[in-house]
Amino acid sequence: MKKLTVISERCTGCKRCEMACIAEHSDTKSYIFASLSGFEPKTRIFVDSVINKPVPVVCRHCDDPQCVSACMAGCMQKDPITGIVTNMGHEQKCVGCWMCIMACPYGVISPSFDIVQAGKSEFAQAIKCDFCPNRDTPACVEGCPNEVLAVADI
Amino acid sequence: MDIKTYRNQPVDELTMSMYKVAREDNMDTIYERFANQQPQCGFGTMGICCTLCTDGPCQITRKAKRGVCGATADLIVTRNLLFKCAQGTVANVYHARNVARTLKAVGEGKADYEIKEEEKLRNIASLFGIDGNRPINEIAKEFGAFYIDQINSNDYEPLKLVTTLAPKKRLAVWENLGIIPGGPNSEVATGLSKAMTNVNNDVVDLLLHCLRMGIANEYAGLFGITTMQEILTGTAKPNQGPVNIGVLDPDAVNIVMHGHQPLLAIKVLETARDKNWQEKAKQAGAKNGIKIYGSLCEGQQIFNLASDYKDVFYGQIGNWIQQELIIATGAVDVLAFDYNCVMPTISEEFAPKYHTKLISTDKAIRQAGVERLEFEPDKAKEIANKIMERAISAFGKRGKVNIPPVKHNAIAGFTTESVVNALGGSVQPLIDAIANGSIKGVAAVVGCTTVREFQSGNHIVSLARELISRDILVIGAGCCSSAMQNANLMSLDAINETGEKLAPVCSSLGVPPCLSYGSCTDIGKIIQTAVAIAETLGVDVPDLPVVASAPEYMEQKAVADAFTAVAFGLTLHLAPAPPVLGSPNVTKILTQDVESLIGGKVFVELDPIKTADAMEAHILKKRQSLGL
Amino acid sequence: MRYVIIGASAAGAQAGEELRKLDKNSKITIISAEKYLPYSRCLISRFVDGRLKEDNLYFKTRHFFDDYDINGVLDTKIVKIDRTAKRVVSKDDEEFAYDKLLIATGSNPAIPKIDGIDLNGVYFFHSLDNANAIIQKFEKAKRAVVLGAGFVGLESAYALARRGLKVTVIEKASQILPNQLDVTASLIIQKDLESLGVEIILNQSVSFINGTDAVESVTLSDKSMIPCDILIVAVGMRPNKDLAIECGISADKGIIVDEFLRTSDPDVYSAGDVIEIQDISTGKRITSATWYNAVLQGKFSAFNMAGIDRRYSQAIGIQNAVQFHQIPAISFGKTQINEEDEQDYDVISVHKDNVYKKLVLNNGKICGMIFVGDIAKSGFYTALIRYGVDVSEFRSKLLDYDFSYAYFKENTFDQYDPYDPLIF
């Protein structure tokens, strides 16, 4: 199963991982256009800080995911083969109930109202790392200039 | 949020009490904004981010050792440093030009000012071939015009101000390095051209150019500011006055003068004396009339001259970080600000919330929506009158008033002349005291305050305390003076915290162990004091048991001043680390190699005790070399 | 091994799935009294308001039983557990033998004793049957009254308001969501609902439900009358513990289980709304009708039934994520403090406009939280509560913008550690 690894000592807080994530998950695949879209772009990887020391906080696609247990729509699932935990792409649809946000101990799931405001869905959606299913290497890993992030096969 | 969090440092009383008030009023202060910016980008912090051209923006990273044009970390760091030095230099020069214009206008009879220090004017003018035996107005006009001319002059001829005024030993060193500058604005123009994409990759040349600007910063900037201001306002005289937030009077119309240029402030002080205005204020409900206060460097300058204004000047309040908090007292009726150091939130968030009427008094300092009463030498009285009127009108609009009862006394007004006077007319007593060890050495603790590494003066205050306990005389300027004043280190009480040898010297002279030279522009005067001592001793500035520190430097004038200090051969402590660490080479040049070239260097230390250790070690080394 | 599970909702279905993952060969039977495949009760409101179809409610998909090789028995009410013979019996005398039994019978809405409670047009808001009945009534209904401003009551109010009905909510406490939120938070949510046109009446109860055949109005305790075509009753839940009590299994507020979710009978386990738990945030024993608890309990009981010991020890009673209209809110743990307990607890809060965040601390550990308006990183705070982490070192930073899991990255919260250098 693929997981992200983090060497936070190398992180300079430049946030290129966040920008790459936003770009990858936007319609135009461009951070700039995503920022100009009128909705606040949401990242699924976070460069938080401890005082002023940058620390990347990532979704770990847990083996026993709390978000999956908390999901009352049944849409948050862990793929038995790839191990990726995501609420998108399943028969059950996310209804924006925010139970997963309440359950994730790392705080890496965020509420997004954009899709409702854009009229594309009845429901707001919970947004989380999906390990970039359309890429060989996740966008954040590629975007990092200091080799902080990597993919490990566990 | 706990503002101690970021470095877990104790916080000064003004900030502690007013921060609570501002937060209860739901105001976001500089502390919230700083927290929001975390983590700040490491590339920017290390100086290896370049945004000059569209092939960028570039960062030097593990993956990319060069920017797209080919620039390395060394070059990017140096270019970035040059921009800051350039900005700081022209900022000081802008101020100097304002004073020179005023001096010239006085000479032409078109100003609300007069010459207060005739002899000083005659002396300085005569150095430049302006005959001293003429009416003072003519000399004022000519010298003012000459100075402006020097500011505008080209950079392929050495500046007369430098070649005439600089100490011979320094000139020789500078000539050797080829760094005697021409006109400051031209130097900056050339420097900026050099630092464009694809022009210059000689890092040493760029750094030497910074030193050129540093020298120009002193003679075409700081020196001009202080000398010509003194000519127009009188020289600083030691005097005692109140400091800190508690000086504000809820029953008075309170006018705070904020910025760096004291000329208008002097007129405001004179106008506040006018019985008509005092009466109007009382009629408006302010039973104690009108009171004037100082904030930031302007306050320090007024404080220096306050012996003549005790009836209207009621104290120096605080430093740069505290400007929003001062407004949150709800007791500031007018904040008149000039160039520079005003936060955008003053007009965009704080004044609207707390009733304060803002007035900008220099063309360069405009904030949208703020009334502009811009200084012209012959409009000063008119502007001062308008300020009185605005303040009285604003007094009626006060909401809740919160003035913490935090007040100290401090003694200010020190400068080369007044120190020499206090010593009996020459620097010899000072030299003797240094020689016999009762003064181990002199440390200049100068410059800004920053939220970055410390909190509103903590490094400054801790460092000053350490130094005086080790018998090192401290000279303060700029926001550092404010921090020390608000921590009661510039009063005679501070003698209790002074080392055994230094204490009696201070007691006998009736001066505190930390002497305020005034504003950050008075760093130029500190350098002149160092020069004076060096010349008396027959040595060069780097040989003196003196050391400088900008323990919480923040902005670009400080960078220019840093190059000035290094150019004069001073060892300068800096905190936080300037954005050069991304280039180990440039770091090494600035902290080691440059010393052998020019006598001065920079060192970085974030812990106040270790800073004091390093500064003391430097002083002791110099003492040893002098045989003391 | 024969596993029998009574109940096919959160706890029951999850237990079935986990059992199959742990044990490929044994027989697993799930028996549901309802005629529907396992559906998410929590999605009922979105079904009633039209945003979801019935198909969307199946949180385990339509083919759950087939996928996991489970014998799914629907529309079958179990009326007796014979612990000696180790079998359960349905109303129609069907028998199911078990080696290990899981009672996951859930809870049902409490029925208040009010005259007129049996009239037509009076509904609970609990099951898919309730929902279908309410939807049928919509064509003729214009006005609805909801009894109870708890979670379920407000969900129903929101759903009915979205369908264009004029809705009035009656609550006997002095605030909405009296079990979950404090006054400040409840006021923010209340304003949000009111902006949708929902009327909220506090400090009142319903004395009479009036009407001949169908409900026509309700009379409140202050004697005023409110006309309505639909009355939703949402005044609390009662765990369905009768089955257990009748066969001699210990129960108090709910079925009593140990930390391995075993009842007083070692072959009988219980999970979900029907059990009572030790709430670690308040120290009290309560029943907690929450989806998340039920799923976890179902999961843990499956492990224990399959012979793998897994201790269930982090139960929290109050845990809710809500967003009725525009303002999200998350409440977790001990969110209410009685006046007499005030000095034992340390409360930190920030409040600006519609954003309100409150933390309740005890002995340096967070034991309760309410976040309204800005729910980012809530789960990190709930983890601090669940794991009883000492946060006294950071007390003054806890609600800062930049406080996050990064401060605790040494704590893996029992999952894979991406920072662990051993991986490299």
XYZ file of C-alpha atoms in Angstrom, chain C residues 25-201:
177
model
C -15.826 -19.452 6.526
C -18.314 -19.002 9.333
C -22.002 -18.372 8.805
C -23.109 -14.817 9.418
C -26.770 -13.861 9.649
C -28.079 -10.325 9.998
C -31.744 -9.978 10.937
C -33.568 -6.678 10.510
C -37.061 -5.820 11.695
C -37.324 -3.311 8.843
C -37.963 -4.316 5.284
C -35.157 -2.246 3.884
C -31.529 -3.070 3.144
C -29.145 -1.462 5.630
C -29.745 2.249 5.220
C -28.350 5.287 6.960
C -30.893 6.737 9.326
C -28.854 9.913 9.426
C -29.632 10.591 5.795
C -33.424 10.492 6.314
C -33.700 14.273 6.456
C -32.013 14.639 3.073
C -34.383 12.019 1.698
C -37.381 13.843 3.080
C -36.253 17.147 1.623
C -35.830 15.554 -1.755
C -32.097 15.797 -2.259
C -31.532 12.075 -1.952
C -33.346 9.109 -3.488
C -33.998 5.921 -1.562
C -31.109 4.272 -3.403
C -28.728 6.871 -1.989
C -29.513 5.829 1.562
C -27.870 2.426 1.435
C -24.605 3.129 3.149
C -23.382 -0.352 2.427
C -24.759 -0.433 -1.186
C -27.525 -2.659 -2.483
C -25.324 -5.696 -2.848
C -23.892 -5.683 0.654
C -25.186 -9.069 1.719
C -23.964 -10.730 -1.464
C -20.582 -9.017 -1.404
C -19.895 -10.234 2.103
C -21.662 -13.576 1.880
C -24.033 -12.677 4.681
C -27.435 -14.172 5.134
C -29.575 -11.065 5.235
C -33.026 -11.574 6.723
C -35.263 -8.548 6.364
C -38.688 -7.623 7.655
C -38.287 -10.047 10.542
C -38.869 -8.965 14.110
C -37.072 -11.001 16.745
C -39.264 -11.337 19.815
C -37.331 -13.727 22.008
C -33.774 -14.731 22.810
C -33.411 -18.221 24.241
C -30.015 -18.118 25.836
C -30.062 -21.699 27.034
C -30.828 -23.123 23.642
C -28.731 -20.402 22.057
C -31.268 -19.341 19.506
C -33.373 -16.319 18.685
C -37.011 -16.527 17.632
C -38.978 -14.244 15.346
C -42.573 -13.114 15.534
C -43.423 -15.723 12.926
C -41.651 -18.399 14.937
C -38.645 -18.566 12.683
C -35.586 -19.695 14.633
C -31.949 -18.752 14.205
C -29.309 -20.681 16.119
C -26.163 -18.931 17.229
C -22.748 -19.535 18.710
C -22.195 -15.832 19.222
C -24.980 -13.293 19.216
C -24.843 -9.545 18.723
C -27.775 -7.484 19.931
C -27.772 -4.302 17.832
C -31.402 -3.438 18.067
C -30.826 0.275 18.265
C -33.238 2.731 19.771
C -36.630 4.093 18.945
C -38.141 7.515 19.429
C -39.596 8.139 22.879
C -43.371 8.489 22.839
C -44.498 11.346 25.069
C -47.761 10.989 26.907
C -49.756 13.782 25.296
C -53.412 13.638 24.378
C -53.734 13.278 20.648
C -50.384 11.602 20.090
C -52.161 8.919 18.085
C -53.769 11.248 15.568
C -53.034 11.045 11.862
C -50.342 13.403 10.763
C -48.257 12.837 13.846
C -44.918 11.308 12.875
C -41.606 10.367 14.254
C -38.522 11.170 12.221
C -36.602 7.987 12.674
C -37.156 5.334 10.043
C -37.543 5.140 6.299
C -41.166 4.195 6.903
C -41.638 7.433 8.872
C -40.004 9.342 6.031
C -42.184 7.803 3.353
C -45.313 8.578 5.352
C -44.257 12.188 5.819
C -43.477 12.587 2.130
C -46.941 11.315 1.206
C -48.462 13.952 3.443
C -46.583 16.798 1.754
C -48.998 17.353 -1.067
C -51.644 18.587 1.303
C -49.550 19.963 4.111
C -48.688 23.593 4.539
C -47.793 23.952 8.149
C -45.645 21.792 10.384
C -44.884 21.801 14.057
C -41.856 19.996 15.409
C -41.776 18.933 19.017
C -38.227 19.058 20.305
C -35.265 21.170 19.213
C -32.713 18.430 19.586
C -30.725 17.104 16.717
C -33.475 15.088 15.108
C -36.109 17.757 15.621
C -34.046 20.441 13.927
C -33.097 18.123 11.078
C -36.753 17.503 10.421
C -37.549 21.206 10.694
C -34.879 21.967 8.148
C -36.070 19.291 5.775
C -39.684 20.443 5.959
C -38.683 24.085 5.539
C -36.753 23.159 2.428
C -39.922 21.587 1.105
C -41.719 24.870 1.496
C -43.681 24.229 4.642
C -44.022 26.830 7.350
C -42.315 25.222 10.342
C -42.502 25.976 14.055
C -40.246 24.179 16.508
C -41.297 23.877 20.145
C -38.621 23.217 22.750
C -39.078 22.957 26.488
C -35.515 23.997 27.337
C -34.340 27.591 27.077
C -32.092 26.891 24.107
C -32.053 24.712 21.016
C -29.807 21.628 21.045
C -29.804 21.672 24.847
C -27.752 18.493 25.158
C -25.047 19.390 22.682
C -24.427 23.123 22.700
C -24.082 25.952 25.128
C -26.205 29.089 24.924
C -23.833 31.094 22.742
C -23.478 28.365 20.148
C -27.174 27.567 20.136
C -28.045 31.187 19.469
C -25.860 31.270 16.377
C -27.490 28.140 14.980
C -30.901 29.400 15.964
C -30.421 32.611 14.019
C -29.247 30.587 11.048
C -32.414 28.483 11.092
C -34.617 31.481 11.657
C -33.116 33.151 8.611
C -34.688 30.320 6.649
C -38.091 31.159 8.071
C -38.216 28.474 10.724
C -39.932 29.710 13.872
C -38.413 28.550 17.141
C -40.316 28.732 20.404
